[in-house]
Coordinates of C-alpha atoms in Angstrom, one line a residue:
Chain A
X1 CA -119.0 193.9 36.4
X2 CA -117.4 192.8 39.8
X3 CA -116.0 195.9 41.9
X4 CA -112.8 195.0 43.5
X5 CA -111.7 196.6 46.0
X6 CA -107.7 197.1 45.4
X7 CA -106.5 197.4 48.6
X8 CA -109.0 196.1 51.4
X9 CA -107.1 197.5 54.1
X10 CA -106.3 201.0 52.9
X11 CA -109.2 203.5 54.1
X12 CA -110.2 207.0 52.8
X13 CA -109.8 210.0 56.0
X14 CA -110.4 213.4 56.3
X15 CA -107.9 215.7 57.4
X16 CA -108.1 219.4 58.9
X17 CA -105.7 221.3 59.0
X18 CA -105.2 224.5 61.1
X19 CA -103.4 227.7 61.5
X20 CA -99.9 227.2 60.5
X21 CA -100.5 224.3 59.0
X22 CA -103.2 225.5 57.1
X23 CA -101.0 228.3 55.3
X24 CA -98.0 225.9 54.9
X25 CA -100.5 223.3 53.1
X26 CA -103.0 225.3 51.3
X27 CA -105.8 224.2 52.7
X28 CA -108.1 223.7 55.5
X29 CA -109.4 220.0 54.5
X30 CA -108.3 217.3 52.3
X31 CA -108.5 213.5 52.1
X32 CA -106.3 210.9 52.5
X33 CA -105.5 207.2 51.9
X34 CA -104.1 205.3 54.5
X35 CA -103.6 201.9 55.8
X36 CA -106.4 201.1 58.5
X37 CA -104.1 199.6 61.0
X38 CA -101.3 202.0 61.2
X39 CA -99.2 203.7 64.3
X40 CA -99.2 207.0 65.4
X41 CA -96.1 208.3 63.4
X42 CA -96.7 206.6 60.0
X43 CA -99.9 208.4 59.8
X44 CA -97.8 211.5 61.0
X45 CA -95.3 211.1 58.2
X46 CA -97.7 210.4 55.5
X47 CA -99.7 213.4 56.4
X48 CA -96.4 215.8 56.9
X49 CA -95.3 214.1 53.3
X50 CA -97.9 214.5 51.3
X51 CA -98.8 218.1 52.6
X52 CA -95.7 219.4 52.6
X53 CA -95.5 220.1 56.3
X54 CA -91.9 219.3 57.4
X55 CA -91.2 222.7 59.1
X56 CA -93.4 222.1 61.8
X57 CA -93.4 218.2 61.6
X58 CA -91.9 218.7 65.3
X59 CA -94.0 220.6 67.1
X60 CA -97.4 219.1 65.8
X61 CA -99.9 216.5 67.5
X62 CA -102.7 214.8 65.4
X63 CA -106.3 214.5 66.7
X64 CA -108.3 211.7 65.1
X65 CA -112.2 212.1 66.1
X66 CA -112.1 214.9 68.3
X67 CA -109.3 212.6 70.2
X68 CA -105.9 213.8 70.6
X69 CA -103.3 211.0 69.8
X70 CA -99.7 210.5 71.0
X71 CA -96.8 208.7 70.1
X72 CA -97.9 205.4 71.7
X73 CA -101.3 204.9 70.5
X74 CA -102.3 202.9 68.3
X75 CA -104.1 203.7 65.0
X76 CA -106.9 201.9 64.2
X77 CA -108.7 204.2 61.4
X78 CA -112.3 203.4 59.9
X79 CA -113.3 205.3 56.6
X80 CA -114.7 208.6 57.0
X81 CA -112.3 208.9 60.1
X82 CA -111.3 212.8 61.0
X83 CA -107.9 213.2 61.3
X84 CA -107.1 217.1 62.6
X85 CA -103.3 218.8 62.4
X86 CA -103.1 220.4 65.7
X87 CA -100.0 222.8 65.8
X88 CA -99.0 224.2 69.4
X89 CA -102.5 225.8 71.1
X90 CA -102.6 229.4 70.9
X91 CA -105.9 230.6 72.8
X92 CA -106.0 233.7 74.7
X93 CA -103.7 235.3 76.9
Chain B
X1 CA -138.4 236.3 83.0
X2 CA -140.6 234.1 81.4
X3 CA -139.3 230.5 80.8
X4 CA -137.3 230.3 77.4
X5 CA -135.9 227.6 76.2
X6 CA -132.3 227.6 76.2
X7 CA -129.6 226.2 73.9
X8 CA -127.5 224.8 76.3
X9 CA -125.1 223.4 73.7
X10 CA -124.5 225.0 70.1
X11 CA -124.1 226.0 66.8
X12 CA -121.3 224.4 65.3
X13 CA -118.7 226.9 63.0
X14 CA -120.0 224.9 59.7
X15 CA -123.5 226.4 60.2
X16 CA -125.3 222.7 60.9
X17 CA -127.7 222.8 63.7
X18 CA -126.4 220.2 66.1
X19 CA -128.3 220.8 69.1
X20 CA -127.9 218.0 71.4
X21 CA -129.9 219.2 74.0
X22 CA -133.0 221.8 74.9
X23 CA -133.8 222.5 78.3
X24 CA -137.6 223.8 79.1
X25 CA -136.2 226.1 82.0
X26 CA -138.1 228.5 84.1
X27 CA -136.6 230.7 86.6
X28 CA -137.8 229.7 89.7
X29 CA -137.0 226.3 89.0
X30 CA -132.9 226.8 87.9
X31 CA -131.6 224.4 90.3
X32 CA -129.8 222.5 87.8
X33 CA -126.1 223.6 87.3
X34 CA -125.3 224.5 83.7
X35 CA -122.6 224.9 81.6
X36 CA -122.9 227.1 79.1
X37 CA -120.3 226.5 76.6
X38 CA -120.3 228.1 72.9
X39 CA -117.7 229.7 70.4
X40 CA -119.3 232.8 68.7
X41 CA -117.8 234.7 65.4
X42 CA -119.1 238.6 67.0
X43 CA -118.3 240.9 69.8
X44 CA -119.0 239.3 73.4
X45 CA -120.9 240.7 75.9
X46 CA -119.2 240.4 79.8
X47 CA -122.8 240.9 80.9
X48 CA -124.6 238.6 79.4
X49 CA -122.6 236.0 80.1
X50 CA -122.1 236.8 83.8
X51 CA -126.3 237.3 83.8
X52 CA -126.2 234.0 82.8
X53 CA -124.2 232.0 85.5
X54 CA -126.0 234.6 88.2
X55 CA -128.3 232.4 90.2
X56 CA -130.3 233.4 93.7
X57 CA -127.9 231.0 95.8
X58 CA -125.1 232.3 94.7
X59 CA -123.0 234.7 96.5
X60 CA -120.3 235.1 94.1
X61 CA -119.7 235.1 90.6
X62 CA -115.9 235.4 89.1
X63 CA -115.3 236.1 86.3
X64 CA -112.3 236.3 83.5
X65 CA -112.3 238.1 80.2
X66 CA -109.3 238.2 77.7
X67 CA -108.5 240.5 75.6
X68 CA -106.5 241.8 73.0
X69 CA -103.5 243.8 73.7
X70 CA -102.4 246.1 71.4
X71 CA -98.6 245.1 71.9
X72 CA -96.0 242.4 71.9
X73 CA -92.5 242.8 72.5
X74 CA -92.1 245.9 71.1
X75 CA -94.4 245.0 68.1
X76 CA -97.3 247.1 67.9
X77 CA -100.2 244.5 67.6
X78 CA -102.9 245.7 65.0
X79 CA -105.7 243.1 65.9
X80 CA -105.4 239.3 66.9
X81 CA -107.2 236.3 64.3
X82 CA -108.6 233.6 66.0
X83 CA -109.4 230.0 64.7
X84 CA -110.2 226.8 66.2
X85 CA -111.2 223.2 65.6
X86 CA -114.6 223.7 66.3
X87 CA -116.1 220.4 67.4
X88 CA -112.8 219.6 69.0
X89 CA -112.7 222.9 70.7
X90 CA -116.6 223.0 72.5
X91 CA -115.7 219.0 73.5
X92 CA -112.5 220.2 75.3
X93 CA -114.7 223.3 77.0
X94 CA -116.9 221.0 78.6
X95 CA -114.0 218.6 79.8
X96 CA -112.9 221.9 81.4
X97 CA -116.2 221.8 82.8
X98 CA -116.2 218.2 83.9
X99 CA -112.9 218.9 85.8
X100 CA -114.1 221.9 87.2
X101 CA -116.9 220.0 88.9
X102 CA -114.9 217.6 90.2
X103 CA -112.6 219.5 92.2
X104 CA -114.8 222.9 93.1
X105 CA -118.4 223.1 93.9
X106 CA -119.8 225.7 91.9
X107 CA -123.0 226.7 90.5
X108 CA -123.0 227.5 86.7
X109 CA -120.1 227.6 84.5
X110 CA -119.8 229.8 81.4
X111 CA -116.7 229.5 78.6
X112 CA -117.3 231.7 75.9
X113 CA -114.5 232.1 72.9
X114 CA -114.7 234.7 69.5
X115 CA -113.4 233.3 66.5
X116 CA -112.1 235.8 63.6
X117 CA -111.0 239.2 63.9
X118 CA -110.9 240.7 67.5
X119 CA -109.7 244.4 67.5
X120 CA -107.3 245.8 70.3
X121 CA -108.9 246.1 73.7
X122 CA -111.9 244.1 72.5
X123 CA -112.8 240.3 74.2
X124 CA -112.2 237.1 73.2
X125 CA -112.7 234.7 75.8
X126 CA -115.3 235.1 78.8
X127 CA -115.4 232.4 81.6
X128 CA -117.6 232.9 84.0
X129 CA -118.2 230.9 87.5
X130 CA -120.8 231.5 90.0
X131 CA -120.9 230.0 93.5
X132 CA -122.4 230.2 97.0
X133 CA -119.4 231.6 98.3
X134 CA -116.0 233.3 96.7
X135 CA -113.5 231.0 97.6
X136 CA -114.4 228.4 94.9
X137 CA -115.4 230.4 92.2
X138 CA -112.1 232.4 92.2
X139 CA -110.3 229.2 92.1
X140 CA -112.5 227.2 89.5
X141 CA -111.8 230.9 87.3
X142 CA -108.2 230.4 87.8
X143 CA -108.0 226.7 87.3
X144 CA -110.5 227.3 83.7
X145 CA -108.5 229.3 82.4
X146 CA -104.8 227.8 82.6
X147 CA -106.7 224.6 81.3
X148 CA -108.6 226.1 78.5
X149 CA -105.0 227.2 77.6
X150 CA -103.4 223.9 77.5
X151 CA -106.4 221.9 75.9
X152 CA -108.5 223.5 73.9
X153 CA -107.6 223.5 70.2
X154 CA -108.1 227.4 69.5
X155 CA -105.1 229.2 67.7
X156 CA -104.4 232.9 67.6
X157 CA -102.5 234.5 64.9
X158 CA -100.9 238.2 66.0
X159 CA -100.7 240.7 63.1
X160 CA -98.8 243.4 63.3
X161 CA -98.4 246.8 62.5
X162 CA -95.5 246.7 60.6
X163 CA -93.8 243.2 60.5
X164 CA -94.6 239.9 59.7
X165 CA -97.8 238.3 61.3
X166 CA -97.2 235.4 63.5
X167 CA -99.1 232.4 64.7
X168 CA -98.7 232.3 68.9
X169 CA -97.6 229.1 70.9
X170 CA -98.9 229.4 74.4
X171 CA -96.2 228.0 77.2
X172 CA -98.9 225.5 78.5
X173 CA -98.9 223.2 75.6
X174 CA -96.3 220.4 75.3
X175 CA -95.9 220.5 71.7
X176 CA -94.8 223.8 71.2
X177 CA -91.7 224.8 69.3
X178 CA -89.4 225.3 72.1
X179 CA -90.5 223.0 74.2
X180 CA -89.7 220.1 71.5
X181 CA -86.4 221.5 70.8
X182 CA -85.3 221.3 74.1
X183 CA -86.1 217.3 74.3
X184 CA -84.1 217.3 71.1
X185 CA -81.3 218.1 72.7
X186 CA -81.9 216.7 75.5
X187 CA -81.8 213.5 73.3
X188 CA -79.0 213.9 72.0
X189 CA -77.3 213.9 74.8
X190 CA -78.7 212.2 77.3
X191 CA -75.7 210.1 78.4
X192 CA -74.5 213.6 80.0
X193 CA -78.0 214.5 81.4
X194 CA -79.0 213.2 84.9
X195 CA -82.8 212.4 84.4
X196 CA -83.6 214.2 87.5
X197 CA -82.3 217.8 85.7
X198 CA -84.7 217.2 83.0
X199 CA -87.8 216.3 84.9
X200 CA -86.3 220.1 86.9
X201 CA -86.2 222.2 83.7
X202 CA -89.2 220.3 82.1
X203 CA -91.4 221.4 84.7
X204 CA -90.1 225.1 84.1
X205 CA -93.0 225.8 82.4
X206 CA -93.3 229.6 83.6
X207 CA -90.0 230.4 81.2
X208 CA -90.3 232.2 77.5
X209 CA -86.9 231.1 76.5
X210 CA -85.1 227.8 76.1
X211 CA -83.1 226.6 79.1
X212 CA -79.3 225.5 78.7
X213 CA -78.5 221.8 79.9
X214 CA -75.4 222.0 82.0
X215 CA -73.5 218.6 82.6
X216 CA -73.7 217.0 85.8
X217 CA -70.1 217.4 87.2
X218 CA -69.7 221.0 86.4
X219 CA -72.5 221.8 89.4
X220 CA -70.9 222.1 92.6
X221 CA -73.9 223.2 94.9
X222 CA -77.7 221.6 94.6
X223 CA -79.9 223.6 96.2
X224 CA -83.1 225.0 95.9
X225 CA -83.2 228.7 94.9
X226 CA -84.4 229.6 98.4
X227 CA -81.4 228.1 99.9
X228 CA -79.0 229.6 97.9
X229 CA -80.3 233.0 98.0
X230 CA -80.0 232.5 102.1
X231 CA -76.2 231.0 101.7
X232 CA -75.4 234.0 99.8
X233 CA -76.9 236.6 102.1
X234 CA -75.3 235.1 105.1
X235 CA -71.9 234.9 103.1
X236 CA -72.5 238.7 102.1
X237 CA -73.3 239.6 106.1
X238 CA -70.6 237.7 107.3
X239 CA -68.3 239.2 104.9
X240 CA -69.4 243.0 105.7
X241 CA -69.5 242.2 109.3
X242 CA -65.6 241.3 108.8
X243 CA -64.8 243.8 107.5
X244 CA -67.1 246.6 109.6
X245 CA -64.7 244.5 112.5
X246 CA -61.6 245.1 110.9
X247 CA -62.8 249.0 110.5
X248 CA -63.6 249.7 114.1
X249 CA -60.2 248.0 115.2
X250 CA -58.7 250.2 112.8
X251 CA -59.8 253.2 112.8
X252 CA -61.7 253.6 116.3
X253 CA -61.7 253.3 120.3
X254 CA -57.7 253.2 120.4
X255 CA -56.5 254.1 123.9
X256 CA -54.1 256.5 122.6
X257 CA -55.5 259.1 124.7
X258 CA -52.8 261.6 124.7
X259 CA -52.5 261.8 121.3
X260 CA -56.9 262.8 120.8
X261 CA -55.7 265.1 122.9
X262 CA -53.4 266.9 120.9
X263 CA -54.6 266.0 118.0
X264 CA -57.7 266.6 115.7
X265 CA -57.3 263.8 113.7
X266 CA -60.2 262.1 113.2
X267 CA -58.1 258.4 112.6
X268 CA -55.0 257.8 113.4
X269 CA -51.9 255.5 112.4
X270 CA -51.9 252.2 115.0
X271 CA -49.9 249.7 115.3
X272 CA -52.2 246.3 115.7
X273 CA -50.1 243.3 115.9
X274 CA -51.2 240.8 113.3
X275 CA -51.3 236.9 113.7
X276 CA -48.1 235.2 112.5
X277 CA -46.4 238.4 112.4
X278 CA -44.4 241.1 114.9
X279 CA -45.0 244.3 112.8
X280 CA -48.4 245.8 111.6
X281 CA -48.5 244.1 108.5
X282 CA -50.7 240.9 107.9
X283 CA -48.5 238.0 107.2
X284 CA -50.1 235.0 105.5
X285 CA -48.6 231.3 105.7
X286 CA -49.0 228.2 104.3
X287 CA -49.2 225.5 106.8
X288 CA -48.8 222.3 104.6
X289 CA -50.7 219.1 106.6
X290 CA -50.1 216.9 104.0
X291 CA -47.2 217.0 102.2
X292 CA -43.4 215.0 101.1
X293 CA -41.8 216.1 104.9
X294 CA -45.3 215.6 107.0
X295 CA -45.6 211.9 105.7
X296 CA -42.1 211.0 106.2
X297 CA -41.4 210.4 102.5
X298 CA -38.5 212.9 101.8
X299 CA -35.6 211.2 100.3
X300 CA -33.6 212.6 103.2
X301 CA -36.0 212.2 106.2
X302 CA -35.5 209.6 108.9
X303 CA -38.7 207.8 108.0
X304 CA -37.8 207.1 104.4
X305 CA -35.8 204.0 104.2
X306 CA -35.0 203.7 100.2
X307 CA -33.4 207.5 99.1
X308 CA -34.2 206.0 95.3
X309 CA -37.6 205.1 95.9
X310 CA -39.3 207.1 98.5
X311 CA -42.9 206.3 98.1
X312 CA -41.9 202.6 98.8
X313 CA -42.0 203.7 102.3
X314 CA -45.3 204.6 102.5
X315 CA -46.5 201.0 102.0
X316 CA -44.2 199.6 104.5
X317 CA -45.9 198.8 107.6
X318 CA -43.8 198.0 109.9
X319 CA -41.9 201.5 108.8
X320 CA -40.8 202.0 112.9
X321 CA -38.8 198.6 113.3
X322 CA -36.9 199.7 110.0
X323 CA -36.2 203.1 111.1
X324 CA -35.8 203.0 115.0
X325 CA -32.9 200.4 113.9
X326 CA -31.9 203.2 111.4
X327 CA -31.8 205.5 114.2
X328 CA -29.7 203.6 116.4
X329 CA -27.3 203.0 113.4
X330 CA -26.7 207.0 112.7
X331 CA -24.4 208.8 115.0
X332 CA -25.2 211.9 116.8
X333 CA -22.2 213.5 114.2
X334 CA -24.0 215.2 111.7
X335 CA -22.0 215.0 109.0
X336 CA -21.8 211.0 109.1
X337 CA -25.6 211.3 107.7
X338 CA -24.8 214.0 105.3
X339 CA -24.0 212.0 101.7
X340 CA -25.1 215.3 99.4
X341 CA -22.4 217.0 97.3
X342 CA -19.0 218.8 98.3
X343 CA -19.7 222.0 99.8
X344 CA -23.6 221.4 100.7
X345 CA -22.5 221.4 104.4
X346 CA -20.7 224.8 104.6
X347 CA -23.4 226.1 102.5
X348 CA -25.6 225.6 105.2
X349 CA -23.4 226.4 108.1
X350 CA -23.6 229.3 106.0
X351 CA -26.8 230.5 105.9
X352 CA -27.3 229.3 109.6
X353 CA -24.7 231.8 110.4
X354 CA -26.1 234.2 108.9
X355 CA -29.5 233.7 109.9
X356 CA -28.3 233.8 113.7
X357 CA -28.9 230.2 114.2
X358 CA -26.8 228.4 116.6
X359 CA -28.5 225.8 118.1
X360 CA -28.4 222.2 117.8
X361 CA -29.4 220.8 113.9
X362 CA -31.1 218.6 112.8
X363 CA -29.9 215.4 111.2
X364 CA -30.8 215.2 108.0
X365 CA -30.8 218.2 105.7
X366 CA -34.8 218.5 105.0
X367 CA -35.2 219.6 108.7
X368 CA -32.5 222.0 108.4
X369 CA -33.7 223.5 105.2
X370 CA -37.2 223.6 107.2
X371 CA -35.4 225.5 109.8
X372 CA -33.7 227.7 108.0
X373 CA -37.0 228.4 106.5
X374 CA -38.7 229.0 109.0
X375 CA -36.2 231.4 110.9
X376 CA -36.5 233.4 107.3
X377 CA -40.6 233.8 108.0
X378 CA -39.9 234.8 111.5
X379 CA -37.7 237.6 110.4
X380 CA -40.3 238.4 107.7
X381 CA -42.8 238.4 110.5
X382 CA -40.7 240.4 112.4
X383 CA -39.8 243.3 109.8
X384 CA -41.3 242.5 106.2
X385 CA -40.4 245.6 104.6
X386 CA -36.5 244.3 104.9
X387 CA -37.4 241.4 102.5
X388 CA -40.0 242.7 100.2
X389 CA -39.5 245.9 99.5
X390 CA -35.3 245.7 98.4
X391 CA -35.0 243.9 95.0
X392 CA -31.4 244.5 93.9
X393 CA -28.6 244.5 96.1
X394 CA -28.5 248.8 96.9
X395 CA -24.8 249.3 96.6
X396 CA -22.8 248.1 93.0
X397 CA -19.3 248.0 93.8
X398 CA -17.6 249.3 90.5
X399 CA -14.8 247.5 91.0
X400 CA -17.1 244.2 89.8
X401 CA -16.7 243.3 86.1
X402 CA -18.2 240.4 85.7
X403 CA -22.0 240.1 86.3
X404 CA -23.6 239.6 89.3
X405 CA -26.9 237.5 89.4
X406 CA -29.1 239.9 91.5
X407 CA -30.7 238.5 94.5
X408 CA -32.2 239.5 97.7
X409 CA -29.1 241.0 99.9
X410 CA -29.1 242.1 103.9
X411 CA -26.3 244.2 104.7
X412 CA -25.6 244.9 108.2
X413 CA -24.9 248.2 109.9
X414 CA -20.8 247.8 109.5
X415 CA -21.2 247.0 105.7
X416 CA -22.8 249.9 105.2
X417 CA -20.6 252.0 106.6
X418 CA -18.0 250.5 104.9
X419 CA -19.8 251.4 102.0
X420 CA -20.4 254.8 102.8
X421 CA -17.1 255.4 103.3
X422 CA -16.2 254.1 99.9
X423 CA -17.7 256.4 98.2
X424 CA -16.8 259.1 99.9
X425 CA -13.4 258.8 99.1
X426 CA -14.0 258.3 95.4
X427 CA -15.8 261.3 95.3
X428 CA -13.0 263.2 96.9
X429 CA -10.6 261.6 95.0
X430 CA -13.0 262.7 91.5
X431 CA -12.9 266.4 92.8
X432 CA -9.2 266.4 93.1

């Protein structure tokens, strides 16, 4: 039996999550399918979409391989890729 | 100390050993600088992580340690949670490092953070720095710290005694809540917003609360804060040393020397002529520079050569060919000029009368309303309490029926008596 792959450019991520976005979503980890070649706020709205995340969609920046991302990159994910939800850093005092 | 081999690097939260490097060290031969980076899940030790940045040519070592505070506005704090993005977190912590090293020189650098529960008055970051000398080492400290802030993905969650816990947002990072909300509307109305302002209030990153955008042409003054704090102190000491003037005039050093003398009277009542004025009250006027009678464009004045359309005579240029023929034309009479209604003329002879004035008038009847004006404010100036303090006419004939419209009312020195006299014979003639 052939394998065909459906969609050849769609690849499978892993997304963190943390703090607030952790409690609003559930969970601390999750996987996602996603276009390889994509821009910054797609992959922002697919992640805030499908993991309910909409009341901090604002105020949240996206970290893919230990990178952080902005508005103007471009996206250029590889399967396995880490994606992390980063809300607004909290460290000490 | 025997040599040990160190972990520089470490552990990573998920429990895989992931140690990148191992250094063979012995102590005589630390002359490499380290960094010692490494997020930890139990109680940190200040002295073990100052012991390790400690090095024999080092004269300083400066240190920072965070801890938990057991309150936040008004909430009493019962412990602080900590979480972080572990692989994310240790590969900022050395970029703090990196940037460290380029800007300081410093020996060994330690960031250490605690992850999980960390009770009131407990720590749960330690940097340490250690240098030859203090100057750098208290600056690296400073400059690690307000970075670590900014960059490192590290969250703390503050639970409280008795109200809903509550994830923190430090005022360093640009994507926290109100720091987005504020370009929001910043957005929204950014035809209003000078882009200057917002670079101003974006840079305001000392401030807890959400700054108001004010529209450009309701501010008057820009100035720094500095300078308007001076404008307003000198505008406070000028105004008190006004007034301290006005009090020593008043109240102090008069010549009346005869009078201390009889008198213990610490102040005393003094006459102190005013400008504009005769008496000892402060008369105020209006001096009008720019106005219908200054530029000539009264429908009466000698410069105005259309009565229907006066402003046509400001865009004449050649205005003094028009009008020094005009002037030849009139005749010295006065009343030749005059074309108001019946009875304007003796109105005004009038009032001239009875205003004392009996000099030569003025052609046209702007200039002799201005006269008769101003012969009013020098009478004012003169004795004020004539005009302001009478509001009705003192003395109502009851032989009036019909109403009288009450106005402001002089009465010289033979009216009164006349008045006087009045009554006093209808009070006779009542007790009769």
């Amino acid at each position: 039996m052939k394998y065909v792959m459906a969609d050849i450019s769609a690849v499978e991520i892993q997304v963190l999550f943390f703090a607030k976005a952790r409690e609003l979503c559930g969970k601390k980890e999750s996987q996602l399918l996603i276009p390889s070649a994509t821009s910054y706020d797609n992959l922002l709205d697919e992640i805030v979409q499908k993991f309910s995340l909409e009341p901090i969609r604002d105020n949240l920046i996206l970290a893919i391989n230990e990178e952080y991302a902005t508005s103007e990159s471009e996206v250029h994910l590889k399967e396995g890729d880490q994606v992390a939800v980063i809300p607004p850093l909290s460290g000490v005092d | 100390m025997h040599s040990s081999k160190k972990n520089v690097y470490f552990r990573s939260y998920q429990e895989q050993p992931f140690l990148r490097l191992n250094l063979q060290v012995q102590e005589e031969q630390l002359s490499l600088a380290m960094d010692f980076v490494k997020i930890v899940n139990s109680k940190l030790s200040v002295e073990e992580i100052s012991n390790l940045v400690s090095s024999p040519s080092c004269g300083a070592i400066s240190l920072f340690v965070g801890t938990t505070r057991d309150n936040f506005e008004n909430k009493q704090v019962v412990h602080l949670e900590y979480e972080a993005y572990v692989p994310m977190a240790e590969k900022a912590m050395k970029k703090v490092c990196e940037d460290i090293r380029g800007k300081w020189q410093v020996e060994h650098i330690a960031i250490y953070h605690r992850l999980g529960i960390v009770p009131v008055m407990e720590a749960s970051l330690v940097i340490a720095l250690s240098s030859p000398h203090r100057a750098e080492s208290l600056q690296a400290v400073q400059y690690a710290i307000d970075t670590v802030k900014s960059s490192v993905p590290i969250w703390k969650k503050e639970v409280y005694a008795s109200e809903q816990a509550e994830w923190k947002e430090n005022t360093e990072c640009a994507w926290r809540t109100d720091r987005i909300l504020l370009n929001k509307i910043k957005v929204e109305s950014s035809e209003e917003i000078q882009e200057l302002e917002g670079e101003e209030e974006f840079k305001n990153q000392k401030s807890h609360s959400v700054t108001t955008v004010v529209p450009p042409h309701f501010i008057q003054i820009k100035a720094g804060s500095e300078e308007i704090a001076r404008r307003i102190n000198s505008f406070i000491e000028r105004k008190r040393e006004q007034v301290n003037l006005g009090n020593i005039q008043d109240f102090c050093y008069h010549d009346s020397a005869p009078a201390s003398d009889s008198s213990c009277a610490r102040v005393d009542a003094l006459l102190i002529a005013r400008k504009d004025s005769k008496s000892h009250l402060r008369v105020r006027r209006v001096l009008n520079t720019w106005g219908p009678q200054t530029r000539g464009i009264d429908p009466g004045s000698m410069g105005c050569t259309n009565p229907q359309d006066p402003v046509s005579t400001l865009f004449k240029q050649d205005v003094n060919d028009e009008s020094s023929k005009c002037l030849e034309d009139v005749k010295p009479d006065v009343k030749d000029g005059m074309t108001g209604p019946v009875g304007l003329e003796e109105r005004l002879n009038n009032a001239e009368c009875h205003l004392k004035m009996h000099g030569p008038m003025p052609r046209d009847i702007y200039s002799r309303l201005k006269q008769i004006e101003n012969r009013i404010l020098h009478l004012e100036g003169l004795s004020p309490e004539y005009f302001q303090f009478w509001v009705n006419a003192p003395f109502k004939e009851e032989s009036e029926v019909h109403y009288r419209p009450v106005r402001k009312r002089t009465y010289s020195t033979s009216e009164l008596e006349n008045k006087l006299c009045a009554l006093e014979y209808k009070i006779s003639m009542k007790g009769k």
